[in-house]
C-alpha atoms as one frame of an Amber mdcrd trajectory, in Angstrom:
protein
 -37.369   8.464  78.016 -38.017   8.287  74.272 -40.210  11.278  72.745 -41.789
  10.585  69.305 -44.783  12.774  67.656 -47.163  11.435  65.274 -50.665  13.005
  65.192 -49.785  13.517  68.882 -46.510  13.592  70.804 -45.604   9.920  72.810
 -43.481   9.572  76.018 -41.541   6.627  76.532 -39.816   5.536  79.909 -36.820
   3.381  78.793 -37.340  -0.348  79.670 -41.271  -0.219  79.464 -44.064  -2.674
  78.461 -45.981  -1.085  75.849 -49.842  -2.257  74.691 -49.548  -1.683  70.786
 -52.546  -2.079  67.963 -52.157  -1.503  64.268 -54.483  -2.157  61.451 -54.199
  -2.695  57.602 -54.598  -0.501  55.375 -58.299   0.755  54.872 -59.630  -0.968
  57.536 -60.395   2.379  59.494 -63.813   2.432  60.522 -65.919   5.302  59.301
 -66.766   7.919  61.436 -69.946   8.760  61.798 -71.464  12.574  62.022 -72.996
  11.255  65.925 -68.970  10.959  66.809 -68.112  14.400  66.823 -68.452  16.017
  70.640 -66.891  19.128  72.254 -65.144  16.348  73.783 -63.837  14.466  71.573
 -63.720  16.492  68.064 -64.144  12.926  65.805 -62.389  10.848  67.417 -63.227
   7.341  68.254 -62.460   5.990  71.524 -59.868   2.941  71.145 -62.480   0.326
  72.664 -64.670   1.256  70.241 -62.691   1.388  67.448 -61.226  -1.836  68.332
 -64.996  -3.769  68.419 -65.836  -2.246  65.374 -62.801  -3.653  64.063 -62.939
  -6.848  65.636 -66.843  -7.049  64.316 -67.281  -5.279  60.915 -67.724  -7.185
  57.684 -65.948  -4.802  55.410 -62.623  -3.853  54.259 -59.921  -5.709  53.763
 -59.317  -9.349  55.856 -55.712 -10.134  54.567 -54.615 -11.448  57.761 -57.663
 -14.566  57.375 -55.258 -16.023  55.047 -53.304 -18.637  56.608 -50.398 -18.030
  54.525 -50.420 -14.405  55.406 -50.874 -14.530  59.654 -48.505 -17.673  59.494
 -45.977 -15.216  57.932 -46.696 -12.439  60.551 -46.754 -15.161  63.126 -43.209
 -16.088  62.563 -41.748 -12.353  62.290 -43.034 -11.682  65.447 -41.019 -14.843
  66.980 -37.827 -14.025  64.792 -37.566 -10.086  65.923 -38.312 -11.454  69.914
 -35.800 -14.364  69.269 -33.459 -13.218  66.243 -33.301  -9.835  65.764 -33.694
  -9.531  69.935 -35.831  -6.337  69.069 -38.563  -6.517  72.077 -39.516  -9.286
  74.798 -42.828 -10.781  73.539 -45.475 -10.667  76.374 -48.988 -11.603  74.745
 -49.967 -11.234  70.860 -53.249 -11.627  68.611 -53.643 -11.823  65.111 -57.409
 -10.526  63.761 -58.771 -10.909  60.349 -57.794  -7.066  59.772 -55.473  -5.570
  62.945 -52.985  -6.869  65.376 -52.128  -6.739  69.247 -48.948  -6.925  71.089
 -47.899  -6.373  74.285 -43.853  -6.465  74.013 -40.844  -4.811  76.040 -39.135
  -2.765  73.061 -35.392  -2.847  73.270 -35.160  -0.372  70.918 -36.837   3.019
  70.386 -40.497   2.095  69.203 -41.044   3.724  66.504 -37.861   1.359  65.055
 -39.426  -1.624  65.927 -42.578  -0.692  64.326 -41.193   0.422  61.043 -38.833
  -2.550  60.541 -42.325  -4.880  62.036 -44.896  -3.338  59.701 -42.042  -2.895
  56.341 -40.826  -6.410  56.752 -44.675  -7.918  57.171 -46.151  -5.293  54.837
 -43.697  -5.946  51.904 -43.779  -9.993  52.578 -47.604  -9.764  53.048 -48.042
  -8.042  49.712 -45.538 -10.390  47.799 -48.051 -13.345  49.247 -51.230 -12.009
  47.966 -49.727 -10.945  44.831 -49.754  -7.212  45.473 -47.939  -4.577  44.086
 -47.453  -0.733  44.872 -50.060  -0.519  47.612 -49.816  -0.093  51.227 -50.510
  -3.091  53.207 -50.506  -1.527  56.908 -52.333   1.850  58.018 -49.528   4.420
  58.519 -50.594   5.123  62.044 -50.405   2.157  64.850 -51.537   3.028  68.773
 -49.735   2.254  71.290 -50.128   2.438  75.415 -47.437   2.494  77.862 -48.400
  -0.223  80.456 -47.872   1.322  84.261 -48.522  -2.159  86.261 -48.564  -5.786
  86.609 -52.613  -5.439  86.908 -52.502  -3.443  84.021 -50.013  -5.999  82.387
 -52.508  -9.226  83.308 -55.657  -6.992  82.396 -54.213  -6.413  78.750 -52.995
  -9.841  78.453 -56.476 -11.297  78.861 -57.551  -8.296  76.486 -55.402  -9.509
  73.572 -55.952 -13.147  73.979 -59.827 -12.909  74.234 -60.095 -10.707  71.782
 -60.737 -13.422  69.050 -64.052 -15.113  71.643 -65.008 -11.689  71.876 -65.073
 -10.863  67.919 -67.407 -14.333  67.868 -64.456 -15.967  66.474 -64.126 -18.878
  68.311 -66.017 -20.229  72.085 -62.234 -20.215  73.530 -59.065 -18.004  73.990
 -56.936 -21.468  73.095 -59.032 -22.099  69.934 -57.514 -19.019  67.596 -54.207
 -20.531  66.040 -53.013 -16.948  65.720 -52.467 -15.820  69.125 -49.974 -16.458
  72.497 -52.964 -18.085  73.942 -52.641 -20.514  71.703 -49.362 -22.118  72.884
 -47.916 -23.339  76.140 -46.726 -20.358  78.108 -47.619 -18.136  75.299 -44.576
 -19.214  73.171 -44.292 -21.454  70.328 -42.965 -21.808  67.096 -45.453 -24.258
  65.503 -48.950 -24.294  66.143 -51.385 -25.821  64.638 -53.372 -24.487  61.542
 -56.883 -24.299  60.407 -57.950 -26.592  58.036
């Protein structure tokens, strides 16, 4: 069992299928004064936080650019097929976060910094960016307990672009497993 702390300490059972989100850079939503509870002190469930996401029409939207979420696309393939980093279950690529559902084969918080450095530093380079953060430091992640939890959270990720308003079907968004046969493939076809 891997044991990490962030904001809050994680538990890990070796050989699990994790449920993990992460957001660029400034893309947080605000939170607002009615937030706060006894319950909650500020903070904002994760299915909220995720439709606001998925919905707002602020911050940044680097991942719209083709160039960009083509990029991302393709180091998620090459650290499932390459690097042999994690097992690739379901993925989505938003306007302004990401979702995966992978099997890491190494500790997580590895596979996320080498993820987010390699597509944060490639990312920038792309739009021309220098010196700034690309990815929001913090990612969330959920440690997936069954196969109807696993089938739930696939249909989570790869509707998440017809629920944003996106598009009127899962196969529609180019940047997602949903897209492709069996959830894998290398080239899929591009907006226009």
């Amino acid at each position: 069992m891997v044991y990490y702390r962030r904001r809050l300490p994680h538990w890990i059972p070796a050989h699990s299928t994790l449920f993990v989100t992460w957001r660029l850079g400034g893309s947080s939503p605000p939170i607002q004064p009615e937030s706060f509870t006894a319950q909650n002190t500020g903070r904002i469930p994760f299915a909220q936080q995720d439709e606001w996401l998925a919905r707002t029409s602020s911050g940044p939207f680097w991942l719209r650019d083709p160039r960009v979420a083509g990029m991302l696309e393709e180091t998620l393939h090459y650290g499932e097929a390459v690097r042999r980093i994690y097992v690739l279950h379901a993925w989505v690529i938003m306007p302004n976060h990401v979702h995966v559902i992978l099997e890491p084969g190494l500790e997580l918080p590895r596979v996320m910094h080498w993820l987010k450095g390699r597509t944060g530093r490639r990312a920038n380079r792309i739009l021309g960016r220098t010196g700034l953060p690309f990815w929001q430091d913090e990612s969330y992640d959920h440690w997936i307990r069954s196969i109807a939890e696993l089938r739930d959270l696939v249909a989570y990720v790869e509707q998440n672009p017809v629920q944003a308003g996106l598009v009127g079907g899962k196969e529609q968004w180019p940047w997602s497993s949903a897209a492709t046969p069996g959830g894998r493939q290398n080239a899929i076809v591009r907006p226009t």
